[in-house]
Backbone as ProteinMPNN parsed JSONL, in Angstrom:
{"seq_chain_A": "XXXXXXXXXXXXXXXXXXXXXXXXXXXXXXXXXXXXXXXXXXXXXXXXXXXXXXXXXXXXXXXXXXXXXXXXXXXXXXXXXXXXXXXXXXXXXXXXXXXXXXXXXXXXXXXXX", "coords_chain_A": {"N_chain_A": [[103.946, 58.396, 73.769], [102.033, 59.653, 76.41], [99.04, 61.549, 77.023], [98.071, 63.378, 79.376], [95.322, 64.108, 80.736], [94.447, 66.061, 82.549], [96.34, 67.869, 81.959], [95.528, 69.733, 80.232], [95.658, 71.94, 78.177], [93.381, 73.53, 77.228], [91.935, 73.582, 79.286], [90.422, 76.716, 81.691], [90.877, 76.49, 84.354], [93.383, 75.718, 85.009], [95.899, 73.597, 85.137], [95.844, 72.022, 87.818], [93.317, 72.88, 88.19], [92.813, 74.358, 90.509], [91.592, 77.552, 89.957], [92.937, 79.785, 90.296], [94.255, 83.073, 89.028], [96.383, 84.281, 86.944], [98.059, 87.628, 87.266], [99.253, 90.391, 85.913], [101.059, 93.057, 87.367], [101.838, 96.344, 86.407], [104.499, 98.599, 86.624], [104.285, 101.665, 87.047], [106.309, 104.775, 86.073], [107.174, 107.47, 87.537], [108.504, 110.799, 86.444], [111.055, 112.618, 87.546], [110.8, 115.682, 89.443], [111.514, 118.318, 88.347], [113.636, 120.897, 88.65], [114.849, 124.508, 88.443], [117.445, 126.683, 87.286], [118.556, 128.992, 88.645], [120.035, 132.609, 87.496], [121.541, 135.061, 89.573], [121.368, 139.105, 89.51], [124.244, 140.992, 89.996], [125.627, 143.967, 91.214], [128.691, 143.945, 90.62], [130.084, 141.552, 89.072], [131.655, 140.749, 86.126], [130.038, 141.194, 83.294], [130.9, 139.828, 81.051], [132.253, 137.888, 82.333], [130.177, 136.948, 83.264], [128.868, 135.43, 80.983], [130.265, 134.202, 80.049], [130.542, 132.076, 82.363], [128.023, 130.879, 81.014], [128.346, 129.753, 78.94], [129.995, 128.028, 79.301], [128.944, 125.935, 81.358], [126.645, 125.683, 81.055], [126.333, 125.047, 77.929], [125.834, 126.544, 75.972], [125.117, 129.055, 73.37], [127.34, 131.901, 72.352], [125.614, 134.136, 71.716], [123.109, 133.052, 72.415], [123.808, 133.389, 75.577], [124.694, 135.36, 75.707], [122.07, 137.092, 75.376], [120.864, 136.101, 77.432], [121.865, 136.882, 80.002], [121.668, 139.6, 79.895], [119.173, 139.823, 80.265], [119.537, 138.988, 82.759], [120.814, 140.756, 84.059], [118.809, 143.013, 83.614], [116.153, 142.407, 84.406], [117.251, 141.233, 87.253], [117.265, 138.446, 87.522], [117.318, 135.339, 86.382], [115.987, 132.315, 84.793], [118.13, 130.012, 83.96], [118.213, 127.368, 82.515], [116.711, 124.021, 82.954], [116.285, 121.069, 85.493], [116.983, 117.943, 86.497], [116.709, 117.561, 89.976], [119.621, 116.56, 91.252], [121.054, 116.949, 89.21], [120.694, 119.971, 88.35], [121.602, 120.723, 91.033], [124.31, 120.485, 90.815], [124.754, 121.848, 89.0], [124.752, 124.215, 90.131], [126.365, 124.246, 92.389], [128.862, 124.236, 90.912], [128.605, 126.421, 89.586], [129.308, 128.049, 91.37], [131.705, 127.923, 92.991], [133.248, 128.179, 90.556], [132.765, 130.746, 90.111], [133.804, 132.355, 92.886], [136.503, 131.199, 92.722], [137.272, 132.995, 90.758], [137.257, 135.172, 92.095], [134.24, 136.469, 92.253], [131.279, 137.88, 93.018], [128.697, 136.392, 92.098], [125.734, 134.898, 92.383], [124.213, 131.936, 92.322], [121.819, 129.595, 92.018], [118.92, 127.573, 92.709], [115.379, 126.185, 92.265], [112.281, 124.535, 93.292], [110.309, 123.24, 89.777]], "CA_chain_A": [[103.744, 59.424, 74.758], [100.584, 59.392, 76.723], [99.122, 62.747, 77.214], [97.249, 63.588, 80.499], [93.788, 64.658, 80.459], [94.368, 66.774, 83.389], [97.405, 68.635, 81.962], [94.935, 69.958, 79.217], [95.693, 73.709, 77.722], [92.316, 74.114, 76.985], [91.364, 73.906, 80.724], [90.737, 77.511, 82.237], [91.24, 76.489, 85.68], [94.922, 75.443, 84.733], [96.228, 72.369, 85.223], [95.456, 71.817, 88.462], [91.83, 73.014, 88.432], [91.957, 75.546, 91.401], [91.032, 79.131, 89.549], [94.167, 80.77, 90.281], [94.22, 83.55, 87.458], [97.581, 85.524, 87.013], [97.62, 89.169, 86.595], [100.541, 91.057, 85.434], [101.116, 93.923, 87.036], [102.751, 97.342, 85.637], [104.582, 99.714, 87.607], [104.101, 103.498, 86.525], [107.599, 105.362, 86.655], [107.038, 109.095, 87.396], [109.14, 111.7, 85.88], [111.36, 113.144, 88.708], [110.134, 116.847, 90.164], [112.27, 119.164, 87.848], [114.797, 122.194, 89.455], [115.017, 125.387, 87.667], [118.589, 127.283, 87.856], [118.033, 130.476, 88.516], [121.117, 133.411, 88.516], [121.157, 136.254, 89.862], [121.807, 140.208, 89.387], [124.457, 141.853, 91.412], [126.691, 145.128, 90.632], [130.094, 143.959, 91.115], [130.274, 140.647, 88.619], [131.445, 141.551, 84.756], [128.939, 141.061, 81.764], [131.607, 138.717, 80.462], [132.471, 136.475, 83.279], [128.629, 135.724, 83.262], [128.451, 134.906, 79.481], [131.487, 132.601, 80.127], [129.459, 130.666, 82.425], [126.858, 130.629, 80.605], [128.818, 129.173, 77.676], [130.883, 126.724, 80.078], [128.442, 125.267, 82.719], [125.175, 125.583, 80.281], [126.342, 124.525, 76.929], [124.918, 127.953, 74.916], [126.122, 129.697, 72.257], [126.986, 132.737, 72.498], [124.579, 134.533, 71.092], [122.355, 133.07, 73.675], [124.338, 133.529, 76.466], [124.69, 137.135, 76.045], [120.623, 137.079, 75.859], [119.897, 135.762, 79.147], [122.917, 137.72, 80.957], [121.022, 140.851, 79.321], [118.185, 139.244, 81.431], [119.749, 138.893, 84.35], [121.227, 142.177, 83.997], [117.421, 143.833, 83.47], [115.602, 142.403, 85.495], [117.496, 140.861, 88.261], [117.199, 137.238, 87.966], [117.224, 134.791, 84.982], [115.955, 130.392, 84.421], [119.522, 129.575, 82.769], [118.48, 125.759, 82.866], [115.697, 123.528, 83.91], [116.989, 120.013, 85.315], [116.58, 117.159, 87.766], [117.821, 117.818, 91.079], [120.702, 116.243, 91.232], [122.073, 117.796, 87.812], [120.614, 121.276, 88.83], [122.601, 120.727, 92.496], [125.783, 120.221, 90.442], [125.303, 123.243, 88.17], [124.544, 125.692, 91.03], [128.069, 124.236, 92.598], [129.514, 124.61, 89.579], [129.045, 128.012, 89.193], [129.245, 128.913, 92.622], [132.929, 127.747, 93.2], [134.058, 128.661, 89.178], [132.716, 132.087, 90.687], [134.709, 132.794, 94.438], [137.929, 131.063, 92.365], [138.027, 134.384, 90.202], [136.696, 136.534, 93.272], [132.931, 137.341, 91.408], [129.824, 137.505, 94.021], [128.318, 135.916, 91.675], [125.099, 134.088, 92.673], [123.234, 130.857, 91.526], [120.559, 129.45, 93.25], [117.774, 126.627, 92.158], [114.135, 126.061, 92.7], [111.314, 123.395, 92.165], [109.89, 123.889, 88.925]], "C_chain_A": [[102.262, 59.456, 75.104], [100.226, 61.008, 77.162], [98.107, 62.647, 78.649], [95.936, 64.467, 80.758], [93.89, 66.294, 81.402], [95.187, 67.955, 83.442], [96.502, 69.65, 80.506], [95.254, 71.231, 79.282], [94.42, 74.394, 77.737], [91.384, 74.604, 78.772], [91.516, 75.4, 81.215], [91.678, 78.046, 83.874], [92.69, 76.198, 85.803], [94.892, 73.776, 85.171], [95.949, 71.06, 86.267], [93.994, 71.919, 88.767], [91.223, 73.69, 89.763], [92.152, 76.434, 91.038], [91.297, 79.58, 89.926], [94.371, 81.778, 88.391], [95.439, 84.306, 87.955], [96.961, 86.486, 86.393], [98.974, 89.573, 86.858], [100.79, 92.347, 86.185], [102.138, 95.34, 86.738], [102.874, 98.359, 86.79], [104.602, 100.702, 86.713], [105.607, 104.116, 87.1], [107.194, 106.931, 86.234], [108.445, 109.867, 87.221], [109.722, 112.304, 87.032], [110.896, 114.836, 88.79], [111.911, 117.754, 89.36], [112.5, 120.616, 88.764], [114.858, 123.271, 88.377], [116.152, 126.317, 88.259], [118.527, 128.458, 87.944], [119.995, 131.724, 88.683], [120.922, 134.654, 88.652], [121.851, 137.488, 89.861], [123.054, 140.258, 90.106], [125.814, 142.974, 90.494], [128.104, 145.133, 90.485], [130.704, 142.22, 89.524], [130.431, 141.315, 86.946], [130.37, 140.751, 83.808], [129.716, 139.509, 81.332], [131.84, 137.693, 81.113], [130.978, 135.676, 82.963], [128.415, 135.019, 81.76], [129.268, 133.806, 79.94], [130.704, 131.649, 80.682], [128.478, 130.505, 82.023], [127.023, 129.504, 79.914], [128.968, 128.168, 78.282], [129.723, 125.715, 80.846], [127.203, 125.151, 82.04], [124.933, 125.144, 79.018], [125.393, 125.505, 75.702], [125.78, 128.854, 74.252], [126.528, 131.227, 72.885], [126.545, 134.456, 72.829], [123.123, 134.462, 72.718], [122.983, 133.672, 75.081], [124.466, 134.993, 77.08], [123.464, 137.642, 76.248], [120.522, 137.04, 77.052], [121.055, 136.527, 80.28], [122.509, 138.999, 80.593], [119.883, 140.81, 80.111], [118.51, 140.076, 82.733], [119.807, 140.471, 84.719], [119.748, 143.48, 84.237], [116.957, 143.803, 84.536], [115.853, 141.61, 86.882], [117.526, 139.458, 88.604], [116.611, 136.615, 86.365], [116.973, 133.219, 85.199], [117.399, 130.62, 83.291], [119.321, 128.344, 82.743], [117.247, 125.18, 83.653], [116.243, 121.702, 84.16], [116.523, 119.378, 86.587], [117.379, 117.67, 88.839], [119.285, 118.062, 91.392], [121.978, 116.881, 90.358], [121.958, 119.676, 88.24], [121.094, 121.76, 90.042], [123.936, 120.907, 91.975], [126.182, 121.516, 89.447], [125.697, 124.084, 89.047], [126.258, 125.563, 91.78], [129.025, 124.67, 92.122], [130.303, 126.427, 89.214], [129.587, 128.602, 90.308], [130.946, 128.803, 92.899], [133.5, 128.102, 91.953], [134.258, 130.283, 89.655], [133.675, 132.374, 91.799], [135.839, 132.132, 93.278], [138.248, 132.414, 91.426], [136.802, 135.371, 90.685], [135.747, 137.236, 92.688], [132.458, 136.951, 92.856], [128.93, 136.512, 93.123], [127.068, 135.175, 91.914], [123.733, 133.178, 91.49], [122.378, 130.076, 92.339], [119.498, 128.412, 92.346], [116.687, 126.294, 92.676], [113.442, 125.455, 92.116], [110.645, 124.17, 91.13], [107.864, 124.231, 88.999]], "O_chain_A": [[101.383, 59.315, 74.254], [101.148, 61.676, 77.629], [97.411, 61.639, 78.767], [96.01, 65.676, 80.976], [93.49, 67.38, 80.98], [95.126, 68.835, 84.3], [97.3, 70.292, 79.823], [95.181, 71.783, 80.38], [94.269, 75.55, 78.132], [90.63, 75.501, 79.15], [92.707, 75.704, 81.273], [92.401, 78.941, 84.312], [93.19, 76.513, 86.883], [93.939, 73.045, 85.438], [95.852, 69.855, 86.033], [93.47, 71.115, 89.538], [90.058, 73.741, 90.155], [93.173, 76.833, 91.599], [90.497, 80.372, 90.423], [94.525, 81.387, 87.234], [95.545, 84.836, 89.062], [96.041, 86.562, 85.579], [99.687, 89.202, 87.79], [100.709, 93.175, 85.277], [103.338, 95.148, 86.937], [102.032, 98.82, 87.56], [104.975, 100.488, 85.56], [105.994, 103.984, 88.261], [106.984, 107.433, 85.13], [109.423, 109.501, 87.873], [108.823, 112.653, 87.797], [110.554, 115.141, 87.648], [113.05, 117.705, 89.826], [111.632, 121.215, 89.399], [114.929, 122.797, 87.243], [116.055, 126.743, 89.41], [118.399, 129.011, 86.851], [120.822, 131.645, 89.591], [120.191, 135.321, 87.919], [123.033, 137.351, 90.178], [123.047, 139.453, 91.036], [126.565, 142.744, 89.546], [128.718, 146.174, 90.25], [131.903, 142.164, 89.253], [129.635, 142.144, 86.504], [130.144, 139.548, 83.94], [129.192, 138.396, 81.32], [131.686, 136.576, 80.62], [130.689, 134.527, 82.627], [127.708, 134.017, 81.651], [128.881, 132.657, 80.157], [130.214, 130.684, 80.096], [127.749, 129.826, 82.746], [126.324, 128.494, 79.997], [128.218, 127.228, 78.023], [129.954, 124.515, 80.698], [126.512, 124.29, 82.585], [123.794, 124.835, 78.67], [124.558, 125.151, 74.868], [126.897, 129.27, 74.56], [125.956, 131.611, 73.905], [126.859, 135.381, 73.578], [122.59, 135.25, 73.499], [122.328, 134.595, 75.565], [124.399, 135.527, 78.187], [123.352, 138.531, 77.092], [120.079, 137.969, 77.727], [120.739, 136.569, 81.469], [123.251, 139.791, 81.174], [119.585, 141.855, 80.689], [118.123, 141.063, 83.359], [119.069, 141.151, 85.433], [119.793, 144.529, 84.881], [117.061, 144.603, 85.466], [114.894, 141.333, 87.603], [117.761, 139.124, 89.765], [115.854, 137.126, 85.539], [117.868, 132.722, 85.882], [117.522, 131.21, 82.218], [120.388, 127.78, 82.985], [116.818, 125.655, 84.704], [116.565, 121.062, 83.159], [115.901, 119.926, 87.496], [118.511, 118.134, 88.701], [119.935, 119.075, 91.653], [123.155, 117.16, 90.589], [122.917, 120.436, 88.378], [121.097, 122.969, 90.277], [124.741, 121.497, 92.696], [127.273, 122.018, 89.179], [126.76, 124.699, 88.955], [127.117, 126.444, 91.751], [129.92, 125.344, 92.632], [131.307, 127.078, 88.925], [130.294, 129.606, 90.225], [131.445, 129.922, 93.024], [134.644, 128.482, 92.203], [135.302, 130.935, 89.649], [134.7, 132.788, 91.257], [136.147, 133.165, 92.684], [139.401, 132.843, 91.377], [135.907, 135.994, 90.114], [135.946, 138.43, 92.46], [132.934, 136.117, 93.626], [128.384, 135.68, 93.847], [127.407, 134.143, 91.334], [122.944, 133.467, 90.591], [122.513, 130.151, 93.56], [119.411, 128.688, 91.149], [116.859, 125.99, 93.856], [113.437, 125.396, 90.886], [110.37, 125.363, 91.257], [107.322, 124.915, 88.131]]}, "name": "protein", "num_of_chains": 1, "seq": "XXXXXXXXXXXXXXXXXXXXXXXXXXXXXXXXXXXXXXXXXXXXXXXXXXXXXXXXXXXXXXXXXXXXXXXXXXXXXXXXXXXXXXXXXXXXXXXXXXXXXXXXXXXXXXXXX"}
């Protein structure tokens, strides 16, 4: 095997000898723009329906559940959930149609965080 002077490793310029340098580069993946679920007061919806969804559509014990519906209840508006768009689009649905099928007003609503 004959080796080729010109194919040398040690050469910087590469193989060819025109001072082409690679560069690698890295893309940066940003964190998507988080949604916060917000629900809200109103006089006509029971204590219990709201725990239910709390439990159902939020995955909370509860313990919690009855917390933040004690919230809502206070002061008029409660974060039940902070989530990407897409997932925080699908809660607010969620609730919003679980709600009108057993005739609550019910409202849920989401905003950038």
């Amino acid at each position: 095997m004959i080796l080729d002077p010109k194919m040398s490793s040690d050469d910087p310029k590469g193989p060819e000898g025109d001072g082409v340098v690679v560069t690698k580069t890295r893309t940066r993946t940003q964190r998507p723009p988080m949604y916060k679920v917000l629900l809200l007061n109103d006089d006509y919806t029971p204590m219990e329906f709201v725990v239910h969804v709390l439990e159902r559509f939020f995955g909370m014990s509860h313990a919690m559940a009855f917390d933040i519906m004690l919230t809502v209840h206070k002061k008029g508006v409660a974060v039940v959930g902070v989530f990407s768009y897409e997932v925080a689009e699908t809660k607010v649905a969620q609730v919003m149609d679980f709600s009108r099928r057993h005739q609550h007003p019910l409202q849920c609503t989401l905003e950038k965080e």
